[in-house]
């Protein structure tokens, strides 16, 4: 670790000078309190009851966070430099007597482990601390989290813009409502865009033919249709206009399934879709919750990704069991998505090894693991269904893992039991 010195700044406040190949300060030499207010303002309100702050420094920003958000019940502060913790005890002692705060002195591996246990939106980075770290896997991880949080902020702003633009086209006739348990007991299939999807086309054809409820993410609709597989529905959550590009590879005149869309989806993507659109109103967004009250629509948990919304929909429709296909949440054979070539090393500045479906390990990213944790939480809070993972990537706690070969061997008996040879009505629009 580089040399650190406790010094008095130019305006008489304590700061820390970090010396390596260059010199930087962990707090402003002029007004560390004003700087702390700016940092806390950039973090925004806490998501959930607890947060993890990486970088204690002398504690100015932690103290400011406590003052601004008294409702936050737990703050874990991770600091890799033991000396700074001792200095902070003298400069901001209030932190150490506040029962909401737990300060941890952690090294590289321990810090990585803790940061990968929580979602990116719960992690608050003290920028000068991150900047002061020498190049190593931990710094790469923190930079990856910083990119994710920046994207989330831009994403939240775009959601409000899209919601306002889509509001005029949303009405009682095209929102999801009154369909709880519509397909109770029927098999449900979540088709994600992971590389292992290419191994499951035979399984999916059989499932579609036997009228299982198959929901695919928008990214793979063209791929499935090109394989002669027409899912029951397609799901989209993307707020960016580039989402419309996924329809460009569809053959002219092809019959598309109903599209299940959040009202915050890019209007351009919705305008170019050639079938019915059903709006799914999400919990946790003030505008959509108000809209749901006005229209009498149901509210669903969405989880922040298209796959998590598809899972929530399958549960809403009463599907059981729920099968995951292509939900790899990891690099498989060096690829990130079905139909793409080798993954570029620039796609993520930091990757980590996580338990795999087959008992080994696979490389994954912070974003994928954030979605995995949400899915595991959803499964744990909805134990009334059976969840089967027929993907090849990361292990998902609470699922029964089956390889494609194992699943194909059991598929016929399973469908005879679950579907009984009956034809299922289409998902209501």
GROMACS .gro file of C-alpha atoms in nm:
model
  429
    1UNK     CA    1   0.000   0.000   0.000
    2UNK     CA    2   0.127   0.350  -0.076
    3UNK     CA    3   0.253   0.590   0.194
    4UNK     CA    4  -0.017   0.795   0.369
    5UNK     CA    5   0.023   1.100   0.592
    6UNK     CA    6  -0.225   1.282   0.813
    7UNK     CA    7  -0.186   1.655   0.750
    8UNK     CA    8  -0.365   1.983   0.813
    9UNK     CA    9  -0.517   2.126   0.496
   10UNK     CA   10  -0.488   2.485   0.379
   11UNK     CA   11  -0.808   2.588   0.558
   12UNK     CA   12  -0.717   2.415   0.883
   13UNK     CA   13  -0.909   2.088   0.838
   14UNK     CA   14  -0.753   1.744   0.856
   15UNK     CA   15  -0.692   1.553   0.533
   16UNK     CA   16  -0.480   1.260   0.416
   17UNK     CA   17  -0.196   1.288   0.168
   18UNK     CA   18  -0.132   0.971  -0.037
   19UNK     CA   19   0.210   0.943  -0.197
   20UNK     CA   20   0.298   0.698  -0.473
   21UNK     CA   21   0.402   0.778  -0.828
   22UNK     CA   22   0.192   1.091  -0.777
   23UNK     CA   23   0.040   1.280  -0.486
   24UNK     CA   24  -0.331   1.307  -0.412
   25UNK     CA   25  -0.551   1.396  -0.116
   26UNK     CA   26  -0.840   1.190   0.018
   27UNK     CA   27  -1.026   1.505   0.125
   28UNK     CA   28  -1.033   1.865   0.009
   29UNK     CA   29  -0.759   2.081   0.156
   30UNK     CA   30  -1.004   2.372   0.170
   31UNK     CA   31  -1.349   2.244   0.272
   32UNK     CA   32  -1.382   1.866   0.322
   33UNK     CA   33  -1.736   1.911   0.456
   34UNK     CA   34  -1.860   2.077   0.136
   35UNK     CA   35  -1.682   1.809  -0.065
   36UNK     CA   36  -1.856   1.541   0.144
   37UNK     CA   37  -2.195   1.698   0.070
   38UNK     CA   38  -2.122   1.685  -0.304
   39UNK     CA   39  -2.017   1.321  -0.286
   40UNK     CA   40  -2.324   1.218  -0.087
   41UNK     CA   41  -2.549   1.412  -0.325
   42UNK     CA   42  -2.399   1.218  -0.617
   43UNK     CA   43  -2.485   0.890  -0.446
   44UNK     CA   44  -2.854   0.969  -0.412
   45UNK     CA   45  -3.101   0.816  -0.171
   46UNK     CA   46  -3.030   0.468  -0.030
   47UNK     CA   47  -3.186   0.171  -0.208
   48UNK     CA   48  -3.315  -0.054   0.066
   49UNK     CA   49  -3.231  -0.037   0.433
   50UNK     CA   50  -2.853  -0.078   0.417
   51UNK     CA   51  -2.555   0.031   0.208
   52UNK     CA   52  -2.187  -0.050   0.174
   53UNK     CA   53  -1.946   0.244   0.153
   54UNK     CA   54  -1.603   0.167   0.014
   55UNK     CA   55  -1.347   0.409   0.152
   56UNK     CA   56  -1.357   0.559   0.500
   57UNK     CA   57  -1.082   0.817   0.470
   58UNK     CA   58  -1.130   1.040   0.771
   59UNK     CA   59  -1.505   0.986   0.765
   60UNK     CA   60  -1.639   1.324   0.649
   61UNK     CA   61  -1.861   1.166   0.381
   62UNK     CA   62  -1.983   0.889   0.615
   63UNK     CA   63  -2.083   1.149   0.873
   64UNK     CA   64  -2.264   1.349   0.605
   65UNK     CA   65  -2.448   1.037   0.487
   66UNK     CA   66  -2.567   0.965   0.841
   67UNK     CA   67  -2.700   1.318   0.872
   68UNK     CA   68  -2.876   1.322   0.536
   69UNK     CA   69  -3.031   0.974   0.557
   70UNK     CA   70  -3.123   0.896   0.918
   71UNK     CA   71  -3.361   0.623   0.797
   72UNK     CA   72  -3.069   0.414   0.665
   73UNK     CA   73  -3.041   0.140   0.928
   74UNK     CA   74  -2.707  -0.020   0.836
   75UNK     CA   75  -2.388   0.121   0.687
   76UNK     CA   76  -2.093  -0.111   0.634
   77UNK     CA   77  -1.777   0.088   0.566
   78UNK     CA   78  -1.490  -0.098   0.399
   79UNK     CA   79  -1.145   0.055   0.441
   80UNK     CA   80  -0.827  -0.121   0.322
   81UNK     CA   81  -0.590   0.100   0.524
   82UNK     CA   82  -0.590   0.027   0.899
   83UNK     CA   83  -0.410   0.353   0.977
   84UNK     CA   84  -0.697   0.558   0.834
   85UNK     CA   85  -0.944   0.391   1.068
   86UNK     CA   86  -0.738   0.500   1.367
   87UNK     CA   87  -0.710   0.855   1.236
   88UNK     CA   88  -1.085   0.869   1.163
   89UNK     CA   89  -1.158   0.774   1.526
   90UNK     CA   90  -0.996   1.104   1.623
   91UNK     CA   91  -1.136   1.326   1.345
   92UNK     CA   92  -1.496   1.199   1.324
   93UNK     CA   93  -1.557   0.999   1.644
   94UNK     CA   94  -1.936   1.024   1.599
   95UNK     CA   95  -1.916   0.756   1.330
   96UNK     CA   96  -1.780   0.497   1.570
   97UNK     CA   97  -2.047   0.554   1.834
   98UNK     CA   98  -2.337   0.538   1.587
   99UNK     CA   99  -2.498   0.190   1.610
  100UNK     CA  100  -2.585   0.198   1.240
  101UNK     CA  101  -2.220   0.199   1.132
  102UNK     CA  102  -1.981  -0.094   1.118
  103UNK     CA  103  -1.628  -0.019   0.996
  104UNK     CA  104  -1.431  -0.309   0.849
  105UNK     CA  105  -1.059  -0.313   0.778
  106UNK     CA  106  -1.044  -0.549   0.483
  107UNK     CA  107  -0.782  -0.661   0.235
  108UNK     CA  108  -0.817  -0.731  -0.135
  109UNK     CA  109  -0.981  -1.076  -0.133
  110UNK     CA  110  -1.210  -0.999   0.163
  111UNK     CA  111  -1.321  -0.673   0.004
  112UNK     CA  112  -1.392  -0.840  -0.329
  113UNK     CA  113  -1.599  -1.105  -0.152
  114UNK     CA  114  -1.806  -0.848   0.040
  115UNK     CA  115  -1.865  -0.629  -0.265
  116UNK     CA  116  -1.983  -0.922  -0.475
  117UNK     CA  117  -2.237  -1.018  -0.208
  118UNK     CA  118  -2.447  -0.705  -0.256
  119UNK     CA  119  -2.607  -0.536  -0.554
  120UNK     CA  120  -2.421  -0.258  -0.732
  121UNK     CA  121  -2.684  -0.002  -0.631
  122UNK     CA  122  -2.610  -0.071  -0.261
  123UNK     CA  123  -2.238   0.007  -0.305
  124UNK     CA  124  -2.127   0.366  -0.258
  125UNK     CA  125  -1.774   0.450  -0.366
  126UNK     CA  126  -1.561   0.726  -0.215
  127UNK     CA  127  -1.395   0.845  -0.538
  128UNK     CA  128  -1.062   0.969  -0.390
  129UNK     CA  129  -1.012   0.636  -0.212
  130UNK     CA  130  -1.069   0.441  -0.533
  131UNK     CA  131  -0.839   0.676  -0.721
  132UNK     CA  132  -0.565   0.628  -0.462
  133UNK     CA  133  -0.553   0.249  -0.496
  134UNK     CA  134  -0.269   0.088  -0.692
  135UNK     CA  135  -0.366  -0.112  -1.004
  136UNK     CA  136  -0.493  -0.452  -0.892
  137UNK     CA  137  -0.808  -0.666  -0.925
  138UNK     CA  138  -0.980  -0.473  -0.646
  139UNK     CA  139  -0.942  -0.142  -0.828
  140UNK     CA  140  -1.073  -0.299  -1.149
  141UNK     CA  141  -1.375  -0.427  -0.958
  142UNK     CA  142  -1.444  -0.085  -0.809
  143UNK     CA  143  -1.415   0.081  -1.149
  144UNK     CA  144  -1.663  -0.170  -1.287
  145UNK     CA  145  -1.907  -0.086  -1.006
  146UNK     CA  146  -1.856   0.285  -1.074
  147UNK     CA  147  -1.951   0.233  -1.440
  148UNK     CA  148  -2.259   0.034  -1.340
  149UNK     CA  149  -2.377   0.301  -1.096
  150UNK     CA  150  -2.327   0.573  -1.356
  151UNK     CA  151  -2.533   0.372  -1.603
  152UNK     CA  152  -2.806   0.321  -1.342
  153UNK     CA  153  -2.832   0.696  -1.285
  154UNK     CA  154  -2.867   0.765  -1.658
  155UNK     CA  155  -3.112   0.475  -1.679
  156UNK     CA  156  -3.337   0.621  -1.407
  157UNK     CA  157  -3.351   0.955  -1.585
  158UNK     CA  158  -3.441   0.788  -1.916
  159UNK     CA  159  -3.719   0.587  -1.749
  160UNK     CA  160  -3.905   0.904  -1.656
  161UNK     CA  161  -3.868   1.047  -2.006
  162UNK     CA  162  -3.999   0.728  -2.169
  163UNK     CA  163  -4.286   0.693  -1.922
  164UNK     CA  164  -4.406   1.042  -2.005
  165UNK     CA  165  -4.384   0.975  -2.380
  166UNK     CA  166  -4.564   0.639  -2.356
  167UNK     CA  167  -4.840   0.756  -2.120
  168UNK     CA  168  -5.087   0.846  -2.396
  169UNK     CA  169  -5.082   0.496  -2.545
  170UNK     CA  170  -5.141   0.310  -2.216
  171UNK     CA  171  -5.505   0.235  -2.127
  172UNK     CA  172  -5.721  -0.021  -1.947
  173UNK     CA  173  -5.733  -0.242  -2.256
  174UNK     CA  174  -5.359  -0.299  -2.288
  175UNK     CA  175  -5.228  -0.323  -1.932
  176UNK     CA  176  -5.175  -0.647  -1.743
  177UNK     CA  177  -5.456  -0.695  -1.493
  178UNK     CA  178  -5.671  -0.970  -1.350
  179UNK     CA  179  -5.461  -1.255  -1.489
  180UNK     CA  180  -5.312  -1.396  -1.167
  181UNK     CA  181  -5.285  -1.775  -1.198
  182UNK     CA  182  -5.424  -1.781  -1.554
  183UNK     CA  183  -5.203  -2.081  -1.638
  184UNK     CA  184  -5.179  -2.240  -1.295
  185UNK     CA  185  -4.986  -2.566  -1.306
  186UNK     CA  186  -4.867  -2.533  -1.664
  187UNK     CA  187  -4.493  -2.542  -1.736
  188UNK     CA  188  -4.336  -2.201  -1.784
  189UNK     CA  189  -4.012  -2.140  -1.971
  190UNK     CA  190  -3.787  -1.836  -1.937
  191UNK     CA  191  -3.571  -1.811  -2.250
  192UNK     CA  192  -3.275  -1.580  -2.193
  193UNK     CA  193  -2.996  -1.483  -2.432
  194UNK     CA  194  -2.706  -1.682  -2.287
  195UNK     CA  195  -2.480  -1.888  -2.518
  196UNK     CA  196  -2.625  -2.221  -2.399
  197UNK     CA  197  -2.957  -2.133  -2.562
  198UNK     CA  198  -2.818  -2.272  -2.888
  199UNK     CA  199  -2.809  -2.618  -2.727
  200UNK     CA  200  -3.175  -2.608  -2.625
  201UNK     CA  201  -3.359  -2.558  -2.954
  202UNK     CA  202  -3.492  -2.916  -2.963
  203UNK     CA  203  -3.619  -2.882  -2.607
  204UNK     CA  204  -3.790  -2.554  -2.690
  205UNK     CA  205  -3.960  -2.692  -3.002
  206UNK     CA  206  -4.107  -2.972  -2.795
  207UNK     CA  207  -4.217  -2.734  -2.521
  208UNK     CA  208  -4.382  -2.497  -2.770
  209UNK     CA  209  -4.552  -2.784  -2.952
  210UNK     CA  210  -4.694  -2.910  -2.623
  211UNK     CA  211  -4.824  -2.562  -2.537
  212UNK     CA  212  -4.597  -2.481  -2.247
  213UNK     CA  213  -4.592  -2.108  -2.167
  214UNK     CA  214  -4.268  -1.982  -2.321
  215UNK     CA  215  -4.153  -1.624  -2.263
  216UNK     CA  216  -3.835  -1.504  -2.434
  217UNK     CA  217  -3.629  -1.190  -2.386
  218UNK     CA  218  -3.645  -0.947  -2.677
  219UNK     CA  219  -3.284  -1.007  -2.775
  220UNK     CA  220  -3.351  -1.366  -2.886
  221UNK     CA  221  -3.689  -1.335  -3.058
  222UNK     CA  222  -3.541  -1.320  -3.409
  223UNK     CA  223  -3.311  -1.613  -3.327
  224UNK     CA  224  -3.598  -1.829  -3.205
  225UNK     CA  225  -3.819  -1.749  -3.502
  226UNK     CA  226  -3.530  -1.833  -3.736
  227UNK     CA  227  -3.518  -2.175  -3.568
  228UNK     CA  228  -3.889  -2.231  -3.623
  229UNK     CA  229  -3.972  -2.164  -3.258
  230UNK     CA  230  -4.255  -1.919  -3.186
  231UNK     CA  231  -4.269  -1.835  -2.816
  232UNK     CA  232  -4.594  -1.755  -2.637
  233UNK     CA  233  -4.472  -1.405  -2.559
  234UNK     CA  234  -4.172  -1.174  -2.579
  235UNK     CA  235  -4.053  -0.951  -2.293
  236UNK     CA  236  -3.875  -0.616  -2.318
  237UNK     CA  237  -3.750  -0.370  -2.055
  238UNK     CA  238  -3.489  -0.163  -2.240
  239UNK     CA  239  -3.516   0.213  -2.219
  240UNK     CA  240  -3.262   0.285  -2.493
  241UNK     CA  241  -3.367   0.348  -2.852
  242UNK     CA  242  -3.119   0.086  -2.969
  243UNK     CA  243  -3.368  -0.177  -2.851
  244UNK     CA  244  -3.553  -0.128  -3.181
  245UNK     CA  245  -3.256  -0.288  -3.358
  246UNK     CA  246  -3.363  -0.630  -3.232
  247UNK     CA  247  -3.667  -0.618  -3.459
  248UNK     CA  248  -3.464  -0.526  -3.769
  249UNK     CA  249  -3.350  -0.884  -3.827
  250UNK     CA  250  -3.706  -1.017  -3.825
  251UNK     CA  251  -3.828  -1.140  -4.162
  252UNK     CA  252  -4.094  -0.914  -4.320
  253UNK     CA  253  -4.442  -1.040  -4.244
  254UNK     CA  254  -4.330  -1.284  -3.974
  255UNK     CA  255  -4.594  -1.346  -3.707
  256UNK     CA  256  -4.462  -1.213  -3.378
  257UNK     CA  257  -4.602  -1.307  -3.037
  258UNK     CA  258  -4.748  -1.051  -2.795
  259UNK     CA  259  -4.489  -0.818  -2.645
  260UNK     CA  260  -4.482  -0.768  -2.268
  261UNK     CA  261  -4.328  -0.427  -2.212
  262UNK     CA  262  -4.262  -0.195  -1.922
  263UNK     CA  263  -4.415   0.150  -1.980
  264UNK     CA  264  -4.061   0.287  -1.948
  265UNK     CA  265  -3.940   0.105  -2.262
  266UNK     CA  266  -3.809   0.311  -2.552
  267UNK     CA  267  -4.105   0.444  -2.755
  268UNK     CA  268  -3.904   0.378  -3.072
  269UNK     CA  269  -3.879   0.008  -2.988
  270UNK     CA  270  -4.253  -0.012  -2.926
  271UNK     CA  271  -4.340   0.174  -3.246
  272UNK     CA  272  -4.158  -0.082  -3.459
  273UNK     CA  273  -4.315  -0.394  -3.310
  274UNK     CA  274  -4.563  -0.577  -3.533
  275UNK     CA  275  -4.792  -0.742  -3.279
  276UNK     CA  276  -4.999  -0.667  -2.969
  277UNK     CA  277  -4.829  -0.489  -2.680
  278UNK     CA  278  -4.923  -0.554  -2.317
  279UNK     CA  279  -4.787  -0.304  -2.065
  280UNK     CA  280  -4.660  -0.450  -1.739
  281UNK     CA  281  -4.654  -0.192  -1.460
  282UNK     CA  282  -4.361  -0.225  -1.222
  283UNK     CA  283  -4.346  -0.182  -0.847
  284UNK     CA  284  -4.114   0.077  -0.700
  285UNK     CA  285  -4.155   0.353  -0.959
  286UNK     CA  286  -4.387   0.632  -0.849
  287UNK     CA  287  -4.521   0.705  -1.197
  288UNK     CA  288  -4.614   0.345  -1.275
  289UNK     CA  289  -4.765   0.281  -0.932
  290UNK     CA  290  -4.991   0.583  -0.978
  291UNK     CA  291  -5.079   0.462  -1.328
  292UNK     CA  292  -5.167   0.118  -1.189
  293UNK     CA  293  -5.406   0.274  -0.936
  294UNK     CA  294  -5.571   0.478  -1.210
  295UNK     CA  295  -5.613   0.186  -1.452
  296UNK     CA  296  -5.673  -0.093  -1.201
  297UNK     CA  297  -5.365  -0.275  -1.326
  298UNK     CA  298  -5.157  -0.531  -1.139
  299UNK     CA  299  -4.808  -0.439  -1.020
  300UNK     CA  300  -4.516  -0.678  -1.064
  301UNK     CA  301  -4.166  -0.702  -0.925
  302UNK     CA  302  -3.927  -0.649  -1.215
  303UNK     CA  303  -3.574  -0.692  -1.077
  304UNK     CA  304  -3.397  -0.456  -1.314
  305UNK     CA  305  -3.347  -0.685  -1.613
  306UNK     CA  306  -3.553  -0.841  -1.888
  307UNK     CA  307  -3.492  -1.195  -1.756
  308UNK     CA  308  -3.603  -1.105  -1.405
  309UNK     CA  309  -3.923  -0.952  -1.543
  310UNK     CA  310  -3.988  -1.268  -1.745
  311UNK     CA  311  -3.949  -1.475  -1.427
  312UNK     CA  312  -4.192  -1.250  -1.243
  313UNK     CA  313  -4.444  -1.284  -1.527
  314UNK     CA  314  -4.424  -1.664  -1.534
  315UNK     CA  315  -4.487  -1.674  -1.161
  316UNK     CA  316  -4.774  -1.426  -1.199
  317UNK     CA  317  -4.937  -1.650  -1.460
  318UNK     CA  318  -4.918  -1.943  -1.218
  319UNK     CA  319  -4.669  -2.151  -1.416
  320UNK     CA  320  -4.519  -2.450  -1.238
  321UNK     CA  321  -4.251  -2.566  -1.279
  322UNK     CA  322  -4.053  -2.274  -1.419
  323UNK     CA  323  -3.764  -2.370  -1.646
  324UNK     CA  324  -3.461  -2.149  -1.716
  325UNK     CA  325  -3.304  -2.182  -2.062
  326UNK     CA  326  -3.007  -1.970  -2.171
  327UNK     CA  327  -2.996  -1.800  -1.830
  328UNK     CA  328  -2.620  -1.848  -1.807
  329UNK     CA  329  -2.525  -1.526  -1.622
  330UNK     CA  330  -2.165  -1.608  -1.711
  331UNK     CA  331  -1.923  -1.648  -1.998
  332UNK     CA  332  -1.983  -1.982  -2.172
  333UNK     CA  333  -1.712  -2.094  -2.413
  334UNK     CA  334  -1.584  -1.737  -2.411
  335UNK     CA  335  -1.915  -1.589  -2.523
  336UNK     CA  336  -2.164  -1.361  -2.351
  337UNK     CA  337  -2.477  -1.415  -2.562
  338UNK     CA  338  -2.615  -1.663  -2.811
  339UNK     CA  339  -2.508  -1.604  -3.169
  340UNK     CA  340  -2.212  -1.380  -3.077
  341UNK     CA  341  -1.845  -1.451  -3.132
  342UNK     CA  342  -1.573  -1.467  -2.869
  343UNK     CA  343  -1.621  -1.217  -2.589
  344UNK     CA  344  -1.382  -0.922  -2.594
  345UNK     CA  345  -1.177  -0.863  -2.283
  346UNK     CA  346  -1.297  -0.501  -2.283
  347UNK     CA  347  -1.657  -0.600  -2.214
  348UNK     CA  348  -1.595  -0.594  -1.839
  349UNK     CA  349  -1.297  -0.447  -1.659
  350UNK     CA  350  -1.339  -0.704  -1.384
  351UNK     CA  351  -1.463  -1.062  -1.388
  352UNK     CA  352  -1.497  -1.307  -1.105
  353UNK     CA  353  -1.522  -1.683  -1.073
  354UNK     CA  354  -1.852  -1.811  -0.935
  355UNK     CA  355  -1.999  -2.159  -0.877
  356UNK     CA  356  -2.122  -2.319  -1.198
  357UNK     CA  357  -2.424  -2.537  -1.267
  358UNK     CA  358  -2.197  -2.839  -1.324
  359UNK     CA  359  -2.017  -2.802  -0.992
  360UNK     CA  360  -1.709  -2.622  -1.124
  361UNK     CA  361  -1.665  -2.248  -1.166
  362UNK     CA  362  -1.736  -1.999  -1.444
  363UNK     CA  363  -1.637  -1.639  -1.511
  364UNK     CA  364  -1.905  -1.380  -1.451
  365UNK     CA  365  -1.949  -1.006  -1.399
  366UNK     CA  366  -2.084  -0.783  -1.125
  367UNK     CA  367  -2.398  -0.708  -1.328
  368UNK     CA  368  -2.479  -1.073  -1.392
  369UNK     CA  369  -2.426  -1.161  -1.028
  370UNK     CA  370  -2.652  -0.876  -0.922
  371UNK     CA  371  -2.930  -1.029  -1.134
  372UNK     CA  372  -2.848  -1.377  -0.998
  373UNK     CA  373  -2.892  -1.255  -0.642
  374UNK     CA  374  -3.227  -1.097  -0.729
  375UNK     CA  375  -3.344  -1.423  -0.888
  376UNK     CA  376  -3.230  -1.622  -0.585
  377UNK     CA  377  -3.415  -1.381  -0.358
  378UNK     CA  378  -3.729  -1.414  -0.571
  379UNK     CA  379  -3.709  -1.793  -0.557
  380UNK     CA  380  -3.657  -1.788  -0.181
  381UNK     CA  381  -3.959  -1.564  -0.130
  382UNK     CA  382  -4.176  -1.769  -0.372
  383UNK     CA  383  -4.109  -2.131  -0.268
  384UNK     CA  384  -4.449  -2.242  -0.396
  385UNK     CA  385  -4.300  -2.335  -0.736
  386UNK     CA  386  -4.033  -2.570  -0.869
  387UNK     CA  387  -3.749  -2.396  -1.053
  388UNK     CA  388  -3.534  -2.591  -1.299
  389UNK     CA  389  -3.209  -2.454  -1.441
  390UNK     CA  390  -3.128  -2.609  -1.779
  391UNK     CA  391  -2.862  -2.348  -1.858
  392UNK     CA  392  -2.485  -2.402  -1.857
  393UNK     CA  393  -2.353  -2.101  -1.668
  394UNK     CA  394  -2.370  -1.987  -1.307
  395UNK     CA  395  -2.536  -2.190  -1.034
  396UNK     CA  396  -2.863  -2.035  -0.914
  397UNK     CA  397  -2.950  -2.121  -0.555
  398UNK     CA  398  -3.298  -2.268  -0.517
  399UNK     CA  399  -3.306  -2.428  -0.862
  400UNK     CA  400  -3.278  -2.790  -0.964
  401UNK     CA  401  -2.997  -2.810  -1.219
  402UNK     CA  402  -3.038  -3.039  -1.519
  403UNK     CA  403  -2.816  -3.062  -1.825
  404UNK     CA  404  -2.988  -3.042  -2.162
  405UNK     CA  405  -2.926  -3.414  -2.213
  406UNK     CA  406  -3.076  -3.501  -1.874
  407UNK     CA  407  -3.371  -3.276  -1.938
  408UNK     CA  408  -3.442  -3.418  -2.283
  409UNK     CA  409  -3.453  -3.768  -2.134
  410UNK     CA  410  -3.714  -3.660  -1.879
  411UNK     CA  411  -3.907  -3.416  -2.096
  412UNK     CA  412  -4.171  -3.649  -2.238
  413UNK     CA  413  -4.281  -3.789  -1.902
  414UNK     CA  414  -4.275  -3.443  -1.752
  415UNK     CA  415  -4.493  -3.292  -2.026
  416UNK     CA  416  -4.740  -3.580  -2.010
  417UNK     CA  417  -4.774  -3.516  -1.638
  418UNK     CA  418  -4.792  -3.137  -1.657
  419UNK     CA  419  -4.964  -3.072  -1.989
  420UNK     CA  420  -5.168  -3.388  -2.020
  421UNK     CA  421  -5.182  -3.348  -2.397
  422UNK     CA  422  -5.420  -3.051  -2.375
  423UNK     CA  423  -5.383  -2.739  -2.583
  424UNK     CA  424  -5.325  -2.424  -2.382
  425UNK     CA  425  -5.506  -2.106  -2.467
  426UNK     CA  426  -5.281  -1.821  -2.568
  427UNK     CA  427  -5.163  -1.573  -2.310
  428UNK     CA  428  -5.429  -1.304  -2.284
  429UNK     CA  429  -5.369  -0.970  -2.445
   0.00000   0.00000   0.00000
